[in-house]
Coordinates of C-alpha atoms in Angstrom, one line a residue:
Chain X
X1 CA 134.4 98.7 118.4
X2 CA 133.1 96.2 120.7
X3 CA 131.0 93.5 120.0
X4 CA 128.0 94.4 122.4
X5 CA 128.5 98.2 120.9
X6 CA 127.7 96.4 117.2
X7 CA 124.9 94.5 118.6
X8 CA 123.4 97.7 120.4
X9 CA 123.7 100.0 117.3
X10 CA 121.8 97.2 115.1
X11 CA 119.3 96.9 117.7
X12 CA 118.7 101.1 118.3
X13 CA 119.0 101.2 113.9
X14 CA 116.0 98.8 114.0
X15 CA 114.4 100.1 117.0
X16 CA 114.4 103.7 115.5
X17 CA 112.8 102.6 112.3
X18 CA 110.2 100.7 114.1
X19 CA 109.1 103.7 116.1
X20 CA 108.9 106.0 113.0
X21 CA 106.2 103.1 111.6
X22 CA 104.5 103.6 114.8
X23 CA 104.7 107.1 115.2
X24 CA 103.5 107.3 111.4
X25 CA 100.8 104.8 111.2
X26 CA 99.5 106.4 114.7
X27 CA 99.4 110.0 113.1
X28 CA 97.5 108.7 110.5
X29 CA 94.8 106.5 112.3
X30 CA 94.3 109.7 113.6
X31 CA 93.3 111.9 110.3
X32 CA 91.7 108.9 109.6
X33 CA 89.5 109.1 112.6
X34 CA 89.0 112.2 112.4
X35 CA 86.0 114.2 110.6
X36 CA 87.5 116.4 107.4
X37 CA 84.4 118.7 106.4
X38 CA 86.4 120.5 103.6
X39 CA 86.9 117.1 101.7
X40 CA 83.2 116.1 102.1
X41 CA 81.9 119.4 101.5
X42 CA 83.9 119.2 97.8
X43 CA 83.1 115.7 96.7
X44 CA 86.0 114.8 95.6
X45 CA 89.6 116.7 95.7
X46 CA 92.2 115.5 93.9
X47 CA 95.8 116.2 95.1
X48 CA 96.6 119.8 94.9
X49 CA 99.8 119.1 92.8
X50 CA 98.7 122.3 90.4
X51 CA 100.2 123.9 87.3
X52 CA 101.3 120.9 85.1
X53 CA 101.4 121.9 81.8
X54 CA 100.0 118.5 79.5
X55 CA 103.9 118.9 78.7
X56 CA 105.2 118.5 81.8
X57 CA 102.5 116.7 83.5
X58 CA 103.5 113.1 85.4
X59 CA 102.3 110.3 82.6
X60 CA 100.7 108.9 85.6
X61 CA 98.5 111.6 85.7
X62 CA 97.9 111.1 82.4
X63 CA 96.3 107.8 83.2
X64 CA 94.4 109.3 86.0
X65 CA 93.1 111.7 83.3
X66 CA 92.0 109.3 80.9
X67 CA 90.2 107.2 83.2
X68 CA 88.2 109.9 84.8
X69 CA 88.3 112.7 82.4
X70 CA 89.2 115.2 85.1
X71 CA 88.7 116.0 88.9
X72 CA 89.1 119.1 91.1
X73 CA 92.6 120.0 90.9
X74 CA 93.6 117.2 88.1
X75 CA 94.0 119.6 84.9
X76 CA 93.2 117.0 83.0
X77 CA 91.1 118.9 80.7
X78 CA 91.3 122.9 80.5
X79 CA 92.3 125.6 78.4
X80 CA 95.0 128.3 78.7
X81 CA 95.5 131.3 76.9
X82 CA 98.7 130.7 76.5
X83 CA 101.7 128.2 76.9
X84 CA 102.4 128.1 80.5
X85 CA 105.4 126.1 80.1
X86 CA 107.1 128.5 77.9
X87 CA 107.0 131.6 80.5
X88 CA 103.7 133.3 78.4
X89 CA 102.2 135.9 80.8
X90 CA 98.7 136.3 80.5
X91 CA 98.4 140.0 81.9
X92 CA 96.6 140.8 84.5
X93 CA 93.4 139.0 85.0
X94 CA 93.3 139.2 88.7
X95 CA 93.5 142.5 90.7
X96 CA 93.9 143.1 94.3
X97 CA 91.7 146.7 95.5
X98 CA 88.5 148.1 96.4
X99 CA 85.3 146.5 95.2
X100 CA 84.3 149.0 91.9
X101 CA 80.7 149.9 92.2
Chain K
X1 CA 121.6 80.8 124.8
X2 CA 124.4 78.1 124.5
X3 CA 128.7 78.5 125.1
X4 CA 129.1 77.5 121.7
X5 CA 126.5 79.8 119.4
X6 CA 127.8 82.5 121.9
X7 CA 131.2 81.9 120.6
X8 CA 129.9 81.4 117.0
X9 CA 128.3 85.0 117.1
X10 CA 131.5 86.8 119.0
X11 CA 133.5 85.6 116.1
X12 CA 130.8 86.5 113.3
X13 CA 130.9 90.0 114.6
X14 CA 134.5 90.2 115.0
X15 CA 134.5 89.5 111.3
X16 CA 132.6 92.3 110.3
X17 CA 135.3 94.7 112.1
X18 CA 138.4 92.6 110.9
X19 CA 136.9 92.7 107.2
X20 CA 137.1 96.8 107.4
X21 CA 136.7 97.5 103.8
X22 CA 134.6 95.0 102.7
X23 CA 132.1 96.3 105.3
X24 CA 132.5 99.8 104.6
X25 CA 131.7 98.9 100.8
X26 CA 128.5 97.0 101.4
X27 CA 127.5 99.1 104.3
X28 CA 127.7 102.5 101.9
X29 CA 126.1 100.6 98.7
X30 CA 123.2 98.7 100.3
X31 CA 122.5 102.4 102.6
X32 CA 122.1 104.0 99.2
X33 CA 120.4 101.7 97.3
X34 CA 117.9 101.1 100.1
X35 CA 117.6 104.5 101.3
X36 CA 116.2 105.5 97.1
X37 CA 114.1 102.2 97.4
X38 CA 112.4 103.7 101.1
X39 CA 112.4 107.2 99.7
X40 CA 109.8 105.8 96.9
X41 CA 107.9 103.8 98.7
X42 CA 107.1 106.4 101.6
X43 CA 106.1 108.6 98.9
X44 CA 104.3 106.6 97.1
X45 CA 102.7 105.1 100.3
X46 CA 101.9 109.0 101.5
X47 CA 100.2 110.0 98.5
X48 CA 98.5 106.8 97.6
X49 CA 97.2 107.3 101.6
X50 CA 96.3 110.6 101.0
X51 CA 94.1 109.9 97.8
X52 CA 92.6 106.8 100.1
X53 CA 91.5 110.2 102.5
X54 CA 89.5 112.1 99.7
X55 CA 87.9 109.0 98.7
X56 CA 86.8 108.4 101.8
X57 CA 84.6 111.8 101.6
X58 CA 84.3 111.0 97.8
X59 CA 80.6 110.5 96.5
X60 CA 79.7 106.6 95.7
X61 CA 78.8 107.7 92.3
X62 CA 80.0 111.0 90.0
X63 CA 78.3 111.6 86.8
X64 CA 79.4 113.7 84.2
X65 CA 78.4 115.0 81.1
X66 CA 79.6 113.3 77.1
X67 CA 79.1 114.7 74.5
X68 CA 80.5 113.2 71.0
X69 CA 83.1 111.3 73.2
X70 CA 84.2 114.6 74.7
X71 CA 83.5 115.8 78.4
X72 CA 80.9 118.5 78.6
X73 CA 78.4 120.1 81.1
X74 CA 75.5 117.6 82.6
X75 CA 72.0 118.5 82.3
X76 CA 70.4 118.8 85.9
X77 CA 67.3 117.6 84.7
X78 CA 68.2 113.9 85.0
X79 CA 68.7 114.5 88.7
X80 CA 64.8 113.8 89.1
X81 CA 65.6 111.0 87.3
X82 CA 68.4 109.4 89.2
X83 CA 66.9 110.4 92.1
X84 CA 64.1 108.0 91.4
X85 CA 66.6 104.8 91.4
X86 CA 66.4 102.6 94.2
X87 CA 69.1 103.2 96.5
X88 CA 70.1 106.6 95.6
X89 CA 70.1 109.2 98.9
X90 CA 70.8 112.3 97.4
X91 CA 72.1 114.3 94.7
X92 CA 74.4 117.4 94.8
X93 CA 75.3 119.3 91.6
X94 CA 78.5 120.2 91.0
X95 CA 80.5 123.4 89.3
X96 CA 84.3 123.8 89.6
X97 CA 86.9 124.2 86.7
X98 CA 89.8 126.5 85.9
X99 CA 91.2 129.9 86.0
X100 CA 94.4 131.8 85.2
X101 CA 96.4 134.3 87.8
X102 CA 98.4 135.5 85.2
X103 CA 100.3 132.2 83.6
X104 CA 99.3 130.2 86.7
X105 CA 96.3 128.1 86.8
X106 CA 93.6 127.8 90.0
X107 CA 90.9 125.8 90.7
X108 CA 87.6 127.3 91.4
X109 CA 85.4 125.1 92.7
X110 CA 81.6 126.2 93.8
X111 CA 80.0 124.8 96.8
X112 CA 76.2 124.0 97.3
X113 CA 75.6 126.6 100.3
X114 CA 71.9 125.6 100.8
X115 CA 71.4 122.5 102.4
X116 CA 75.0 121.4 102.0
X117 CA 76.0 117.8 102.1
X118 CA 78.1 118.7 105.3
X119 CA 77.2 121.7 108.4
X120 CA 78.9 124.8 107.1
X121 CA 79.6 125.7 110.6
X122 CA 82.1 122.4 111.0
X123 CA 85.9 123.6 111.6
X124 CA 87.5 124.4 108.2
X125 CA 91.4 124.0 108.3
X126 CA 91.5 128.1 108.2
X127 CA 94.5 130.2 108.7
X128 CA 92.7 133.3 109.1
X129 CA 89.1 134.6 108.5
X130 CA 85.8 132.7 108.1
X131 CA 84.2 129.9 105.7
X132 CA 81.4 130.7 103.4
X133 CA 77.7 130.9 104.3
X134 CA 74.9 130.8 102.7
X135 CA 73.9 134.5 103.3
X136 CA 77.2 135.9 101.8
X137 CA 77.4 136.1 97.5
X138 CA 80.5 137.3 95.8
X139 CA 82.8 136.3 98.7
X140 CA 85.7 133.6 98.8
X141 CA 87.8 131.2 100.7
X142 CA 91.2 131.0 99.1
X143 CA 93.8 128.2 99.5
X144 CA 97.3 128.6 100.5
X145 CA 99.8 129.1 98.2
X146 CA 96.5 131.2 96.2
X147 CA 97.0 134.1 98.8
X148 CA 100.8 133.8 98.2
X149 CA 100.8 134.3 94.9
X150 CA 98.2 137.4 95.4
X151 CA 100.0 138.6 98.3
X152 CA 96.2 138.7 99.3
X153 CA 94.7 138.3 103.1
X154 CA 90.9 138.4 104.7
X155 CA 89.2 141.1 103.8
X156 CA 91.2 141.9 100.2
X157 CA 88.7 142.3 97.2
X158 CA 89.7 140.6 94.4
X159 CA 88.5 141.3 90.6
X160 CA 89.2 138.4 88.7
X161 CA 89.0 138.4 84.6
X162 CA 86.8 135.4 83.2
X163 CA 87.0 133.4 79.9
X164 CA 83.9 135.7 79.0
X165 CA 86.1 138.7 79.5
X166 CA 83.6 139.8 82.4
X167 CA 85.1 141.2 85.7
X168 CA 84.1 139.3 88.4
X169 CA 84.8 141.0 92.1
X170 CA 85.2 138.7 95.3
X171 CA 85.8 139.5 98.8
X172 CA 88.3 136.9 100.5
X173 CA 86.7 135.4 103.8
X174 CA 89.0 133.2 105.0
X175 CA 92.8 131.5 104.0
X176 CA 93.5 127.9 103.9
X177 CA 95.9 127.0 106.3
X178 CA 99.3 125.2 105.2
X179 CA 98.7 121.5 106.6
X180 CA 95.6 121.3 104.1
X181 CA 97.5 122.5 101.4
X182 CA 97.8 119.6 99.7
X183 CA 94.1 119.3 98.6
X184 CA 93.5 123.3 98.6
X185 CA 96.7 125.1 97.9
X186 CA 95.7 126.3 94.1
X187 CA 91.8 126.3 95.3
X188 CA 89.5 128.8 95.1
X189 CA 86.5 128.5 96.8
X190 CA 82.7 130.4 96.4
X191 CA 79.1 129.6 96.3
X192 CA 77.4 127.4 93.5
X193 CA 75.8 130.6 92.2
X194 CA 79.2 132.6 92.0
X195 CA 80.7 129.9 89.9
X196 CA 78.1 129.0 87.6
X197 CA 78.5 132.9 87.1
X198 CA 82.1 133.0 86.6
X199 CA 82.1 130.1 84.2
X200 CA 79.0 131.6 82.7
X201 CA 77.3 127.9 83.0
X202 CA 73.3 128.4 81.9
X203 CA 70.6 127.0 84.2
X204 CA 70.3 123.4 83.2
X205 CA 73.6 122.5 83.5
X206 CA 76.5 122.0 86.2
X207 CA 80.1 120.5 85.6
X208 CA 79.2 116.9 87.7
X209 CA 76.5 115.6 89.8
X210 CA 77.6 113.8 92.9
X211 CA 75.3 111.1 93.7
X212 CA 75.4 109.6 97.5
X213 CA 73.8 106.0 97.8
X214 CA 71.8 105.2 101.3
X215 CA 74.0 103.1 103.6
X216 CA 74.0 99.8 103.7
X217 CA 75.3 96.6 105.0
X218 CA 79.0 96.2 103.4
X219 CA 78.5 93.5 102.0
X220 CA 75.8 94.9 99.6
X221 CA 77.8 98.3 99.2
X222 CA 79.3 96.8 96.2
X223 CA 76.1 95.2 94.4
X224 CA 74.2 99.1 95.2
X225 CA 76.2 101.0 94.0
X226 CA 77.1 98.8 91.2
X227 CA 73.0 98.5 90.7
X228 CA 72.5 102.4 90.4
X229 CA 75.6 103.3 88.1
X230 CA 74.4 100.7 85.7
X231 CA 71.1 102.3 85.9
X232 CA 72.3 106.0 85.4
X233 CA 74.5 104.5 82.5
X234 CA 71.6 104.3 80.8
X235 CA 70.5 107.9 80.7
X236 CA 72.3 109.8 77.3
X237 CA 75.2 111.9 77.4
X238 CA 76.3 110.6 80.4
X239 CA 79.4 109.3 82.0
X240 CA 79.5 107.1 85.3
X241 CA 82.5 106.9 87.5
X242 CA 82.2 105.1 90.6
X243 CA 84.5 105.3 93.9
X244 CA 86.3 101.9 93.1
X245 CA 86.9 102.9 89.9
X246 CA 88.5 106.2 91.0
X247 CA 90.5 103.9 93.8
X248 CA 92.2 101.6 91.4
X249 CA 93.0 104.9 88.8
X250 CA 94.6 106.4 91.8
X251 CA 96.9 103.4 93.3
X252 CA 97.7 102.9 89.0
X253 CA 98.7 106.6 89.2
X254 CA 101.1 106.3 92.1
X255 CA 101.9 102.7 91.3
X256 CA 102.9 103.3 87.2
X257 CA 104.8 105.9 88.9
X258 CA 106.7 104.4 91.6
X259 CA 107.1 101.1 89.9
X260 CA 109.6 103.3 87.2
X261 CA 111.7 104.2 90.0
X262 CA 111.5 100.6 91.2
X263 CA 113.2 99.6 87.9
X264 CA 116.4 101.6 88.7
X265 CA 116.3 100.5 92.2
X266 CA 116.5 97.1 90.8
X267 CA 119.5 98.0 88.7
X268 CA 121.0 99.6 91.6
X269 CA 120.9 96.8 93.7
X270 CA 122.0 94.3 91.0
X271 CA 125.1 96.3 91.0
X272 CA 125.4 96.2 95.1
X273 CA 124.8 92.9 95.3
X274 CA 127.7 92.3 92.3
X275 CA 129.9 94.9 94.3
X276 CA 129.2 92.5 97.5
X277 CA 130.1 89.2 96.0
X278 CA 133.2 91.0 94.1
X279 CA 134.5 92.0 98.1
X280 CA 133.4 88.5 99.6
X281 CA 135.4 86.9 96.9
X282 CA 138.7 89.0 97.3
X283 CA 138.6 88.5 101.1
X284 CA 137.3 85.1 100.0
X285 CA 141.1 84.4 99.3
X286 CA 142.2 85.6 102.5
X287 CA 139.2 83.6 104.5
X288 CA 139.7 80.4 102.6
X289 CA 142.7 80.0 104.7
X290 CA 140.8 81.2 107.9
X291 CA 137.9 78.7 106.7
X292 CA 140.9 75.7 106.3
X293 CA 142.2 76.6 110.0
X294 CA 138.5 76.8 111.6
X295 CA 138.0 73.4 109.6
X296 CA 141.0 72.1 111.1
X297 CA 140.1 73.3 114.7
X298 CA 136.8 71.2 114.3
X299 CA 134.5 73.7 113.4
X300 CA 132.1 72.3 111.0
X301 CA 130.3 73.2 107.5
X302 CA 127.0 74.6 109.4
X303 CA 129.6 76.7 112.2
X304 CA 131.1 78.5 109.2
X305 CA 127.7 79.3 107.1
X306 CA 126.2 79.7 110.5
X307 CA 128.9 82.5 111.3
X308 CA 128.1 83.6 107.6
X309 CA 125.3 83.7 108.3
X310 CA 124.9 86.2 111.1
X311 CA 127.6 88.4 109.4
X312 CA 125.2 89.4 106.5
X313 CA 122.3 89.7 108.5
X314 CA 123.8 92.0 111.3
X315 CA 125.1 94.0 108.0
X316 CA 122.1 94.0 106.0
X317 CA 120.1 95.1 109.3
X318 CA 122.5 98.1 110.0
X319 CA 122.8 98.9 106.5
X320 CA 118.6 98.6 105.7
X321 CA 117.9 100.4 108.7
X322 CA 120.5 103.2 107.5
X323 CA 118.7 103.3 104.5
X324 CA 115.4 103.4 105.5
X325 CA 116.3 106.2 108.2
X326 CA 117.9 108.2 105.2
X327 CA 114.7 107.8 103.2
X328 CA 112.6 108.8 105.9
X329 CA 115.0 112.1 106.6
X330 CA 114.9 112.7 102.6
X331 CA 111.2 112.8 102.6
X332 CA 110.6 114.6 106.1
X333 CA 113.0 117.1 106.6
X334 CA 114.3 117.3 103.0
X335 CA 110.4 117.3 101.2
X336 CA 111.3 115.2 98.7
X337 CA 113.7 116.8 96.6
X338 CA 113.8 115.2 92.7
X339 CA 111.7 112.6 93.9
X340 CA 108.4 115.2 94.4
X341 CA 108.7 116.6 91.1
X342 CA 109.2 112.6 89.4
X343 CA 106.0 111.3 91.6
X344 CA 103.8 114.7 90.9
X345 CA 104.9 115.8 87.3
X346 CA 107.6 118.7 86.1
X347 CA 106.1 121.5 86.5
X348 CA 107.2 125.1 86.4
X349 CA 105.4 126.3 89.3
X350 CA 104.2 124.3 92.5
X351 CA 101.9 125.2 95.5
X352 CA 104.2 124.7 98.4
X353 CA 103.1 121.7 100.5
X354 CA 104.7 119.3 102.7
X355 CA 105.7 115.6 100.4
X356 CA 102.8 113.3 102.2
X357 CA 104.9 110.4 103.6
X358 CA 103.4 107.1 104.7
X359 CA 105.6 104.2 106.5
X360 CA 104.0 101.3 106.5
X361 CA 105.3 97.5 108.2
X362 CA 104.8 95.9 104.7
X363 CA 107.4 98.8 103.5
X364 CA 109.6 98.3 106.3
X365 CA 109.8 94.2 105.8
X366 CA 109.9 94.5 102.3
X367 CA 113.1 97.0 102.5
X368 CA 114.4 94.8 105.3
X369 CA 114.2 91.7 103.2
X370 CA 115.5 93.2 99.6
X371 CA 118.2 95.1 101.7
X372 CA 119.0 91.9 103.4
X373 CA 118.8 88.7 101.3
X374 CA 121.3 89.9 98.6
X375 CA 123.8 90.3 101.1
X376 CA 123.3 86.9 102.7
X377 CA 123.2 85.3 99.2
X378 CA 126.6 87.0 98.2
X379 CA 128.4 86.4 101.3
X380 CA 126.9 82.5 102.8
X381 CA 127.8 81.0 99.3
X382 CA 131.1 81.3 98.8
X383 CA 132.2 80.3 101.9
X384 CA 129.6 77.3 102.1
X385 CA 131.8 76.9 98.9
X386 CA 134.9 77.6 100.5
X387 CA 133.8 75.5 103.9
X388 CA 133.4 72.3 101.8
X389 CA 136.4 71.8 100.5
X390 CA 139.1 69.8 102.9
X391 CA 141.2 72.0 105.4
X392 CA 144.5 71.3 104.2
X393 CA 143.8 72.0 100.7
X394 CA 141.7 75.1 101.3
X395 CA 144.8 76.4 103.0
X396 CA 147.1 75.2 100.9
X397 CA 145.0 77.1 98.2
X398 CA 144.9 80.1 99.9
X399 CA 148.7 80.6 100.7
X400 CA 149.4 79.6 96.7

């Protein structure tokens, strides 16, 4: 391998992660920018990152839990039924049909 | 630039060919160990970003009910109360909690339909259908990975059993699309009315109240909002959480979180960096001589940590910019495998959303310089060593 071939690949390695930071930062500046009705309309979502059993939940979360009780979509505080974590099925709760009158 | 540095940086880059292995070896360590370090931090970055997003829409001030130390419904009547303080704009009472599809848990979150803190005509991030209005009861928006689950689409009914044992029948309007997932994947969404009915909440009460404070210069932001939480902290049963607080809980979540995976990255490049001065010391045997006959030639102390010099940063470069790449590919294209379910939690089920991924200059410098530094450490000392000592004893040393 040439020397200017070395040179060229460290340049287009750096060059290539530079542009991802650009490309990212600009694709974000833009949802920034932008209006997001849904978020506003809720108050406050918290990250969609549903299902965690208090077993299996990230002790990070746990901390988020603590500090604010709970938010939309934190499970900090609910109660089951059941133990999720161990496979328990509820039955079914939820039906897909015609409206009974 | 001048004849000599040229030559100086032909021969540093030489090096790095003619010192095959040693290369390789660094090149594959330092890629690995920076590509896990980038893989955090974009994470991290993406969802701390992402929480930074909600916030922005968040209300200045959420109040919720205590009971004995415990969380519990909030009476509405204080809201002609709070409303009172000075600075305080308006007031929206919240229901949401949640429910069970069979062993999966959804949100359902109610949303004040008349006069709405946002136009209900705005564009919702919709797959299919319609939001909710204020003439329509008993109908919902559903998120994502909801209408998976259900196998459900606009225009389905839906009878969902409450914790009261009640049948409660929807009619899905619209479906969440998949680039809002992340907030609405597990959400269901209906009127205030409908919720406060399938919770079976009695007048008088709702899960939170949202309190917006008027806008004001930014430099007194701070001192408002601060003024009317400390004046709805003194109303009973209540519990004040204000948007900074909720701020710093989030970057702890994501921080606590990251900062684990930080610790093995540390370990991991401990071991790199003891892998790289293990290789620059057994082709430190072999250079000493080529130090001695460089010496000899009348290269000096600074042209041989010079050449050093630019030998670990060229490496470091390639090999942080390999990583960082192979981070960025992990989290883009690959979503995060191990890494999602570490960040978010171990759970048994997920909504299907795309990792968020953030990469940010600071990120990009601070890989850069932990990818680079060790190297440069490990590989300019020795030979500053090496260069130091006389010619004909460094060579002599080396052939012995």
């Amino acid at each position: 391998m040439k020397n200017r071939t070395l040179i060229i690949l460290a340049a287009l390695l750096v060059a290539i992660v530079f542009a991802s930071y650009a490309l990212s930062e600009m694709a974000w500046l833009r949802r920034e920018r932008d209006s997001d009705p849904l978020r506003r309309l809720i108050g406050l979502p918290s990250l969609a990152v549903g299902n965690l059993s208090p077993s299996a939940r990230n002790p990070g979360f746990e901390l988020l839990c603590t500090g604010l009780y709970d938010v939309p979509g934190g499970y900090c505080n609910y109660f089951t039924d059941g133990v999720p974590f161990v496979n328990y099925r509820s039955g079914a709760n939820v039906t897909l049909g015609e409206i009974i009158r | 630039m001048s004849y000599r540095y040229r030559n100086l940086l032909s021969y540093a880059l030489n090096c790095i060919q003619r010192y095959r292995t040693r290369t390789i070896v660094i090149l594959v360590c330092l890629t690995i160990s920076s590509g896990l370090f980038a893989s955090v931090i974009i994470l991290k970055d993406g969802l701390v970003r992402e929480g930074q997003l909600s916030l922005k829409y968040a209300p200045d001030i959420t109040v919720q009910g205590v009971i004995s130390g415990r969380p519990s419904y909030v009476e509405t009547r204080i809201t002609e109360r709070i409303q009172t303080i000075w600075g305080v704009e308006r007031i929206v009472e919240r229901i949401w909690g949640y429910g069970n599809i069979g062993n999966t848990l959804i949100v359902i979150i109610g949303v004040q339909l008349e006069n709405p803190v946002t136009d209900l005509d705005s564009t919702y991030p919709l797959e299919s259908g319609s939001f909710l209005s204020a003439q329509q009861s008993n109908a919902v928006v559903i998120g994502k990975a909801v209408a998976e689950l259900l196998g459900a689409k606009v225009g389905d009914h839906l009878s969902i059993v409450s914790e009261s044992n009640q049948v409660h029948q929807y009619s899905v309007l619209g479906v969440f699309n998949s680039e809002s997932a992340i907030i609405n994947a597990d959400t269901i969404l209906m009127s205030n009315d409908d919720a406060r009915s399938f919770f079976n909440i009695p007048a008088g009460k709702a899960t939170d109240l949202l309190v917006y404070t008027e806008e004001v210069n930014p430099a007194l932001y701070e001192l408002q909002v601060n003024f009317v939480a400390r004046e709805i902290s003194e109303l009973p049963n209540v519990r004040v959480v204000t948007k900074d607080i909720i701020a710093n809980a989030q970057e702890t979540t994501y921080g606590a979180r990251s900062g684990f995976f930080s610790i093995v990255w540390y370990l991991v490049l401990i071991s790199v960096a003891v892998v790289a001065f293990n290789q620059t010391v057994v082709v430190g045997h072999e250079s000493k001589f080529e130090i001695g006959l460089l010496k000899a030639l009348g290269f000096s102390t600074s042209d041989i940590i010079l050449i050093r010099l630019v030998e670990a940063t060229v490496l470091g470069l390639i090999a942080g910019s390999l990583g960082i790449i192979s981070g960025i590919f992990n989290i883009v294209v690959l979503n995060a495998p191990i890494l999602r379910d570490v960040m978010l939690g171990w759970a048994t089920l997920y909504p299907s959303f795309r990792a968020p991924f953030s990469i940010r200059l600071q990120s990009v410098l601070l890989t850069y310089t932990i990818t680079v530094v060790p190297v440069i450490f490990t590989t300019v000392v020795p030979s500053w060593l090496n260069a130091t000592v006389d010619p004909d004893i460094a060579m002599r040393g080396a052939r012995a």
